[in-house]
Short mmCIF file of C-alpha atoms and ligand atoms in Angstrom, two decimals:
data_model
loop_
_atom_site.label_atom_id
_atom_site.label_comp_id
_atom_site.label_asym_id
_atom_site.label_seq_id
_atom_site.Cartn_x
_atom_site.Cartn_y
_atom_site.Cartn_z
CA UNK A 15 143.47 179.95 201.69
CA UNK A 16 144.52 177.31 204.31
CA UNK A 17 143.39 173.50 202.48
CA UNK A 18 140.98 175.34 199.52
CA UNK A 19 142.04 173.59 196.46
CA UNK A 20 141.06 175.79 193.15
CA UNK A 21 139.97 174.39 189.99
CA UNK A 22 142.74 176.04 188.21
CA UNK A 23 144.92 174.49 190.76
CA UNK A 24 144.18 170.98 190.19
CA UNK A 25 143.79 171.32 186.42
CA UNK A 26 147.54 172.28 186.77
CA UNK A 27 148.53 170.27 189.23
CA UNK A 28 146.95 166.93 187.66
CA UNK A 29 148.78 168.77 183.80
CA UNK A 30 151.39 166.26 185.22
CA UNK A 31 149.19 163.36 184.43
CA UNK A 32 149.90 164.30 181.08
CA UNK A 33 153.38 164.38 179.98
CA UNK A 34 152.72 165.53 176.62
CA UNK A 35 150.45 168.00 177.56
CA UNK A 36 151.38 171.34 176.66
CA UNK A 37 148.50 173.08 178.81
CA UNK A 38 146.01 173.37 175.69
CA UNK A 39 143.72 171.02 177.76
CA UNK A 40 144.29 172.40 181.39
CA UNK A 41 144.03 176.00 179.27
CA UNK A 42 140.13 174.91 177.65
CA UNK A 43 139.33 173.64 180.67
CA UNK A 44 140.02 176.55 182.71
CA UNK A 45 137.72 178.76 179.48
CA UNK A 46 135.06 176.52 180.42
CA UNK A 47 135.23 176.65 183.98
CA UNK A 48 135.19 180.90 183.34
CA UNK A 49 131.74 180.91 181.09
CA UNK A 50 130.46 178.37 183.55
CA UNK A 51 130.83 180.98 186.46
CA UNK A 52 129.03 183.22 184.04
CA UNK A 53 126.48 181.54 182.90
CA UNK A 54 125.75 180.56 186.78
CA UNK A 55 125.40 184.66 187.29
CA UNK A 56 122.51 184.48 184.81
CA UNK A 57 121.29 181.58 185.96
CA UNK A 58 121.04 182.52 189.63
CA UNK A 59 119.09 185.93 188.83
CA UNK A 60 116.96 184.01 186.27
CA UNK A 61 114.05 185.24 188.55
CA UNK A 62 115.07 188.85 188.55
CA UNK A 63 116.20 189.91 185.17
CA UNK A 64 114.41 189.83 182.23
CA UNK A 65 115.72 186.66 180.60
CA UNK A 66 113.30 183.93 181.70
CA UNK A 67 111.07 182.46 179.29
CA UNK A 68 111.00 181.26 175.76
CA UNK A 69 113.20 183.34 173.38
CA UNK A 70 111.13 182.63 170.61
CA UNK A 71 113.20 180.66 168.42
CA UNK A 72 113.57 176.76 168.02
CA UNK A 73 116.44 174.94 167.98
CA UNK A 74 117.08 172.13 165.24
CA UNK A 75 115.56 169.67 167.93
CA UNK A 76 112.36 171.58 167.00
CA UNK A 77 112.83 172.63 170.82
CA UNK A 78 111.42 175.84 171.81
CA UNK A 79 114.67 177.97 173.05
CA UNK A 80 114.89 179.30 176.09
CA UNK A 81 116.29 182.81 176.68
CA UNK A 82 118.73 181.50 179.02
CA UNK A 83 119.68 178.36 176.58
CA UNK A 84 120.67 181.28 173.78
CA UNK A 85 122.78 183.17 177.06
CA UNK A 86 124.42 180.06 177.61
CA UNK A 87 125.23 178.79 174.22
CA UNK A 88 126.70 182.34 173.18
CA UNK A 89 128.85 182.60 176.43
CA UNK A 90 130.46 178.92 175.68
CA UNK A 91 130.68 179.56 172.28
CA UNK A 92 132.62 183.10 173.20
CA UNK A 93 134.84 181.91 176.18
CA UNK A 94 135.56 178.68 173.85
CA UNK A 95 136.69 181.28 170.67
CA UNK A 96 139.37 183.64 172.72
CA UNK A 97 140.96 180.96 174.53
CA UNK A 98 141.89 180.03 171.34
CA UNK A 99 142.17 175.78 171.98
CA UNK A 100 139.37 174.46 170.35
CA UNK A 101 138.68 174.48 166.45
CA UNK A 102 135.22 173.14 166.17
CA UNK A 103 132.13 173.60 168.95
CA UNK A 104 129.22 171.40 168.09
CA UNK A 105 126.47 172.46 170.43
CA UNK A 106 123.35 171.00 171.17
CA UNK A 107 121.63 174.83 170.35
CA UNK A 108 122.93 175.19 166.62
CA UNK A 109 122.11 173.23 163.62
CA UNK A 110 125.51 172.61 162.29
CA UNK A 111 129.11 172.70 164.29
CA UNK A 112 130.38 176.07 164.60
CA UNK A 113 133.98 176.07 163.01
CA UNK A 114 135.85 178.39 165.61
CA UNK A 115 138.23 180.47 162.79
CA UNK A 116 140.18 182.71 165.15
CA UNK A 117 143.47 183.88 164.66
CA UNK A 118 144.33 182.25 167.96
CA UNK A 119 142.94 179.23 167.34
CA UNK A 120 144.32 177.91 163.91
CA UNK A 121 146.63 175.52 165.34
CA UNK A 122 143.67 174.36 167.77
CA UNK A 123 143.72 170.51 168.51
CA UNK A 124 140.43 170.26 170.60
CA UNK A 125 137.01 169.82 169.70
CA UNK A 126 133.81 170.68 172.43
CA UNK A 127 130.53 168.81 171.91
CA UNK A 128 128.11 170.73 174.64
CA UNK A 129 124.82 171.04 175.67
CA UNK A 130 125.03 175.06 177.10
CA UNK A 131 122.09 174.65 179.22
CA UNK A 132 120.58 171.18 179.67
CA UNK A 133 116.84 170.65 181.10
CA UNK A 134 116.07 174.20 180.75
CA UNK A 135 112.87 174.18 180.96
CA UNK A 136 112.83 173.49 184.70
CA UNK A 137 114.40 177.44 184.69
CA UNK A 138 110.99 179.17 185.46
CA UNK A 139 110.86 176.73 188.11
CA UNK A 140 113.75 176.72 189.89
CA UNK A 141 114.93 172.99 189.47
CA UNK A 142 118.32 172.02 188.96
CA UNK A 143 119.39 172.57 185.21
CA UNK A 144 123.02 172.01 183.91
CA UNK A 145 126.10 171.92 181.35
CA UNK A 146 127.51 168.89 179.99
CA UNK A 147 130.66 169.19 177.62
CA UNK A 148 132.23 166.88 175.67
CA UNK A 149 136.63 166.84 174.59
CA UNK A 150 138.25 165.34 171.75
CA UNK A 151 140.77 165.73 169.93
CA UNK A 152 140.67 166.54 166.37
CA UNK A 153 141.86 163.74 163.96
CA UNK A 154 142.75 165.50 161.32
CA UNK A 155 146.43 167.13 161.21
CA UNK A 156 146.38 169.85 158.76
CA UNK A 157 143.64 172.36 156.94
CA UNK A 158 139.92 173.17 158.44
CA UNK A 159 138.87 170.82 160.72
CA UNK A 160 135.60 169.34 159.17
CA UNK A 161 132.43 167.10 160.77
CA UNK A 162 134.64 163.92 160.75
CA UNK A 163 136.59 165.73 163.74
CA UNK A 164 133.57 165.71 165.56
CA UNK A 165 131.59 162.65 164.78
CA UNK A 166 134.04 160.23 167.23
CA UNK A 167 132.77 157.34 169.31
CA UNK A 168 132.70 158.56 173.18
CA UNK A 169 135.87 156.15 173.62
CA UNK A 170 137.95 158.51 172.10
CA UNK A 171 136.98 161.33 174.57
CA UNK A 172 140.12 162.92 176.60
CA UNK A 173 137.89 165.10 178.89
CA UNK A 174 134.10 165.35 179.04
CA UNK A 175 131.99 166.88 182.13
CA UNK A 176 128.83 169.05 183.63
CA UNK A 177 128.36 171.55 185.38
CA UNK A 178 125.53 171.74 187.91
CA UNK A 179 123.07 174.84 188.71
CA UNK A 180 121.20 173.58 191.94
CA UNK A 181 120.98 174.40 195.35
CA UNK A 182 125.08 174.65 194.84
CA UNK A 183 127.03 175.01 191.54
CA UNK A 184 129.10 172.31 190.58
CA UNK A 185 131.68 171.36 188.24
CA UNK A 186 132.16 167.74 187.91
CA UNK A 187 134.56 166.15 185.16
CA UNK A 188 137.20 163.43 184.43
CA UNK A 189 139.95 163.28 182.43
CA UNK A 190 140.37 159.58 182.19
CA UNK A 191 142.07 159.47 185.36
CA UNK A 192 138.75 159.68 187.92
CA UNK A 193 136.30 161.98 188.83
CA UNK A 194 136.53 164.97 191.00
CA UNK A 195 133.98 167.71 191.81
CA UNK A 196 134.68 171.18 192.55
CA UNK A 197 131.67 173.58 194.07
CA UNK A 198 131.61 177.08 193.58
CA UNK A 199 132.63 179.35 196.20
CA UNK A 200 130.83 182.77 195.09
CA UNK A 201 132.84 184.68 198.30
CA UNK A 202 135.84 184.30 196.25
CA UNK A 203 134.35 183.31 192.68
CA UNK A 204 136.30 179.43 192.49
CA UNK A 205 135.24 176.18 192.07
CA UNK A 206 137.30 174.25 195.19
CA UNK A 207 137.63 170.95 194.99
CA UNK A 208 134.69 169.60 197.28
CA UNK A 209 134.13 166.21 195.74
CA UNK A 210 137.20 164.21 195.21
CA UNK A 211 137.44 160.63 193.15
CA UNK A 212 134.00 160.40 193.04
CA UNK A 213 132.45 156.91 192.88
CA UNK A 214 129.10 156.05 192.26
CA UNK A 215 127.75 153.35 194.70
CA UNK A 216 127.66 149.56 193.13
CA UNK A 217 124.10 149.25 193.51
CA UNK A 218 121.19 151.40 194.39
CA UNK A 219 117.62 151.72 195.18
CA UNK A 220 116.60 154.92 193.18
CA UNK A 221 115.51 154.56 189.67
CA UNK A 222 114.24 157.89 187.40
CA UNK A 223 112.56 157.50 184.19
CA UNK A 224 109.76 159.53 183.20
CA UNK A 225 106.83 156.95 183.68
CA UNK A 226 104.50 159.08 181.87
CA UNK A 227 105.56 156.92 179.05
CA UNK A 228 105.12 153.88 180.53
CA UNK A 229 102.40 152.96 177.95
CA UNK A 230 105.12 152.99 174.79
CA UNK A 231 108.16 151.68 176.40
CA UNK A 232 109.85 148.45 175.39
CA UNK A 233 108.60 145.58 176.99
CA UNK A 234 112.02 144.89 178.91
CA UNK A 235 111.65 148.43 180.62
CA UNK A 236 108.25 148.02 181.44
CA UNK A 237 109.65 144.79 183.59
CA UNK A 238 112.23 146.39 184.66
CA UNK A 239 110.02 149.35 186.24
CA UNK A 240 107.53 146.74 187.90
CA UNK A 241 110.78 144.64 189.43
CA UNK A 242 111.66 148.21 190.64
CA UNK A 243 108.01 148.49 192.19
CA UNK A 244 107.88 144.86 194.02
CA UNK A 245 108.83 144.45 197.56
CA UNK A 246 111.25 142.79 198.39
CA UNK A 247 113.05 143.62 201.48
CA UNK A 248 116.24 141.31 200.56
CA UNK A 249 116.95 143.38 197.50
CA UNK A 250 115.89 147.20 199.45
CA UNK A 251 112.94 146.78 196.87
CA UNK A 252 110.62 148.47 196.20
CA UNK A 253 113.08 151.37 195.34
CA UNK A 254 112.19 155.27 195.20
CA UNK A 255 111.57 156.97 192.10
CA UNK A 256 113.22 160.24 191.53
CA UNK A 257 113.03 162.17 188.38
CA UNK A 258 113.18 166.04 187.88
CA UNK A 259 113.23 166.35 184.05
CA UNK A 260 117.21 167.68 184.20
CA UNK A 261 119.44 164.91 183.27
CA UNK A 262 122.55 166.25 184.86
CA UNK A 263 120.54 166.63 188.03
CA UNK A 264 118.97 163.32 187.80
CA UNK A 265 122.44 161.01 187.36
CA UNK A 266 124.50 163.90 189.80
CA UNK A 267 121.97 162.39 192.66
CA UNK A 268 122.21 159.18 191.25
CA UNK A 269 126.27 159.18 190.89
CA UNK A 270 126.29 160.32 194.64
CA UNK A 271 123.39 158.08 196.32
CA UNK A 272 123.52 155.27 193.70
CA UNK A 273 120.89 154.81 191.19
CA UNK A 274 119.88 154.47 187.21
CA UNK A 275 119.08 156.73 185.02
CA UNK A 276 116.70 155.67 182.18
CA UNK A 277 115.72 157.28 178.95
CA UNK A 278 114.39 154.73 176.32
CA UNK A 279 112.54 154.62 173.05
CA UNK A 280 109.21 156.27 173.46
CA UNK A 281 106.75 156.78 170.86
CA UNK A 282 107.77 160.45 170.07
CA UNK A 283 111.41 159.21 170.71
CA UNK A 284 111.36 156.51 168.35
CA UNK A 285 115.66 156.47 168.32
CA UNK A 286 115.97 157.39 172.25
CA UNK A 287 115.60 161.68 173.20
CA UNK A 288 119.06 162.54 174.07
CA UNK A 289 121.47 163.29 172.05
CA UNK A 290 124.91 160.98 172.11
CA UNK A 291 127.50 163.38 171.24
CA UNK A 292 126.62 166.09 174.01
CA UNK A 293 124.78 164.53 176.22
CA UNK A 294 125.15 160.42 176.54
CA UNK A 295 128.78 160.58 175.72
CA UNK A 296 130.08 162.91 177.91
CA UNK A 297 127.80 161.62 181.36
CA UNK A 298 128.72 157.81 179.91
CA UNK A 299 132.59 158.47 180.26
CA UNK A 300 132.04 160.41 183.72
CA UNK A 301 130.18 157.33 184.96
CA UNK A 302 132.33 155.11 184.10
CA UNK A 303 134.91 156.97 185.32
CA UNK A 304 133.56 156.38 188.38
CA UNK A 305 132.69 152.96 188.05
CA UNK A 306 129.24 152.95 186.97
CA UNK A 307 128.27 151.93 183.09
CA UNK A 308 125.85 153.25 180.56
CA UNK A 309 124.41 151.48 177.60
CA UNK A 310 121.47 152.19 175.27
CA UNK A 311 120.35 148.75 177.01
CA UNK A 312 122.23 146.61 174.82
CA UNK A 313 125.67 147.95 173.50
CA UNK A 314 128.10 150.04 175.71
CA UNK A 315 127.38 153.94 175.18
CA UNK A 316 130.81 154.62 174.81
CA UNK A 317 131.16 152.10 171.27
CA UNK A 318 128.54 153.56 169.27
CA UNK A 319 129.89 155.05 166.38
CA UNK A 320 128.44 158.35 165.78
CA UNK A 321 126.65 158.81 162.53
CA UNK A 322 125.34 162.15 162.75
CA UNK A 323 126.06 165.31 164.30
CA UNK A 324 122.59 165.28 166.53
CA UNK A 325 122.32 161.46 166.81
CA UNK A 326 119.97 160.79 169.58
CA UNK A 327 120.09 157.22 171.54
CA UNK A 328 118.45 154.98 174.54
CA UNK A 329 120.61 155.19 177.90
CA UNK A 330 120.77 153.29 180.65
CA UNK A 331 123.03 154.87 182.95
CA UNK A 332 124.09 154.36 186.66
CA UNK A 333 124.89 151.84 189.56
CA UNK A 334 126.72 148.56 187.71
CA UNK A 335 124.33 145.75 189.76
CA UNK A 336 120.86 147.94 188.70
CA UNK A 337 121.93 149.04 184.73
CA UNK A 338 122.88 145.06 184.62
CA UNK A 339 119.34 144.11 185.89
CA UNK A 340 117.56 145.99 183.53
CA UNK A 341 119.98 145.16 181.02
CA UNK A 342 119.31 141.57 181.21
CA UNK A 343 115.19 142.77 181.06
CA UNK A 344 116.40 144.19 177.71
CA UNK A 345 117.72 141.12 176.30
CA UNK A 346 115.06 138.71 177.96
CA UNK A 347 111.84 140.54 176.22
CA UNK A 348 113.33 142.59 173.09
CA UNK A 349 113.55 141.18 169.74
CA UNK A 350 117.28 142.42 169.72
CA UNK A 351 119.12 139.91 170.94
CA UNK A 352 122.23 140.02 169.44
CA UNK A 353 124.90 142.82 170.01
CA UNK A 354 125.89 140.96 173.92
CA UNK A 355 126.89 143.75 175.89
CA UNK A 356 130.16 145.12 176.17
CA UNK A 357 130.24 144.55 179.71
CA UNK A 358 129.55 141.77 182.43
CA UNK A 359 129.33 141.65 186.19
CA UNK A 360 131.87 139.12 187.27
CA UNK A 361 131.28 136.65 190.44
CA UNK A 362 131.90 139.28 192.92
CA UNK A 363 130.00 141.81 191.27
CA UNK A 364 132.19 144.04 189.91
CA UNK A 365 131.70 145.52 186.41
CA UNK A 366 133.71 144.03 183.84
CA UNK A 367 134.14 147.01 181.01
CA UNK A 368 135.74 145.62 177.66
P1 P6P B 29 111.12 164.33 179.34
C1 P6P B 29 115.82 167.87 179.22
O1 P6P B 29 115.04 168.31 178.11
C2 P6P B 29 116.34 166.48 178.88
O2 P6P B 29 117.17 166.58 177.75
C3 P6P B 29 117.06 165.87 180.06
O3 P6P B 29 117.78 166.79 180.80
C4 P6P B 29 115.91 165.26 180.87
O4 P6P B 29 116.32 164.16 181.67
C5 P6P B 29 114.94 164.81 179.77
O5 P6P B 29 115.24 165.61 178.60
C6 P6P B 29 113.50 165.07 180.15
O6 P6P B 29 112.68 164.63 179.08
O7 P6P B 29 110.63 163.78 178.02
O8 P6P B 29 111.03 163.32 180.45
O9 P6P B 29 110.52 165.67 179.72
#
């Protein structure tokens, strides 16, 4: 296959990066990448079988569950259990972690934070939905790993990433070392590498927030969305709003074209909607990774320390020169003004992160 690069490939090839590395991470990658293929299958024939639709249960979000969020939670959960590297799963679709008590995977090191099937109620409608997973490595050394394992500020990530179901599928992730996306081919059932060292564009002119809660936003996004809305031809204002309800298809865009993502307080999100571990953690260090930043509009995602295994917060997420703009909003008109953010845009623009 004359210049395809597999996933498997460059997981192994980039094991180098790594020198301790024993392939536990290139192995749990490679599990993901196989229930991701699956879950795509599913997801691609939503229309035909019978697995559309609400499965009748909610999740601990109080979320109605979709059939297809159950499909994809169970598939992780499975490919994640007989590859035998992780030792904890904490997953957006169960109440408490799932301790992963295999006879393959006692000596496990890793830990998976994941969101199976994010934005799924766009399913019946054929928008974008997605995966976003989470690595870490467990802390502690010796008996059952426990909920401290998992509750770990997003700094101490080794590997976090999404996959995308859209008009293509798409795995995108980092390890710390960049950010490289890999589409799948279905003639020959791979992700190639399609996207490599992804960077997300300095600035931008697309913003996506779900206005609809204009009325209860803080004050400093409300200015932020009418700065958004003025022309001004010097600054490619007024920019385009673009927001389809899935956040992995919202800041994929975004990470390609340039753009922020913005989820705030609301008033039936009093502490933000998305959840930190799965969600804002993992698409914080992939952003980052490729030079964007992502704060809850005052602190650096990536710092907070988690508290609890749901933990929802804010996020500002995207292009350095727009999250800074709206950043500054923040500070200007919200009582919160201490906690100076973790990052800065130096003289020539470039994001500073701590
Ligand atoms: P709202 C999907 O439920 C999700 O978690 C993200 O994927 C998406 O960006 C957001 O919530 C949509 O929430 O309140 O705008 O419908």
């Amino acid at each position: 296959m004359q210049g395809i690069k597999t996933l498997g490939q460059f997981i192994i090839e980039k094991q180098n990066d790594f020198p301790y590395a024993k392939g536990e991470l290139s192995r749990l990658l490679r599990d993901i990448g196989i229930a991701a293929k699956i879950v795509n299958r599913e997801v691609n024939k939503a229309g035909l079988a019978d697995i559309l639709g609400s499965a009748g249960t909610t999740n601990i979000q109080g979320e109605g569950q979709q059939k297809l969020d159950v499909f994809a939670n169970t598939q992780f959960i499975s490919a994640l259990t007989s590859g035998g590297e992780c030792c904890i799963v904490a997953t957006e679709e169960e109440d408490e972690f799932v301790p992963i008590d295999s006879p393959v995977s006692k000596n496990a090191k890793y830990i998976v934070c994941i969101d199976p099937l994010d934005g799924s109620s766009n399913i019946d409608v054929n928008v974008a939905v997605g995966t976003i997973f989470s690595i870490y490595r467990r802390k502690s050394v010796d008996g059952v790993a426990t909920l401290q394992d998992v509750l770990q500020k997003g700094t101490q990530q080794v590997a976090a990433g999404y996959v995308i179901y859209g008009s293509s599928t798409m795995m995108v992730y980092t390890t710390g070392k960049g950010v490289n996306g890999f589409t799948l081919d279905p003639s020959i059932g791979e992700f190639c590498l399609s996207h490599p060292d992804m960077k997300i564009p300095q600035n931008g002119n697309i913003y996506s927030i779900n206005e609809g809660n204009y009325v209860h936003f803080p004050t400093g996004v409300k200015k932020y969305i009418k700065f958004a809305q003025e022309e001004d031809a010097g600054s490619n204002r007024p920019y385009t709003s673009r927001y389809i309800g899935s956040m992995v298809g919202d800041i994929h865009r975004n990470l390609i074209k340039g753009g922020i993502y913005i989820y705030p307080t609301t008033a039936s999100s009093p502490n933000g909607k998305l959840r930190l571990l799965y969600e804002c953690n993992p698409m914080a260090f992939i952003i980052e990774q490729a030079g964007g930043v992502a704060s809850d509009g005052f602190n650096r995602i990536l710092d907070i320390e988690p508290t609890e295994l749901h933990q929802r917060t804010s996020i500002f997420i995207g292009s350095p020169d727009m999250v800074k703009v709206a950043e500054d909003f923040m500070v200007e008109f919200s009582s919160e003004k201490n906690n100076p953010l973790n990052h800065a845009i130096n003289l020539n623009g470039t994001a500073v992160a701590s």
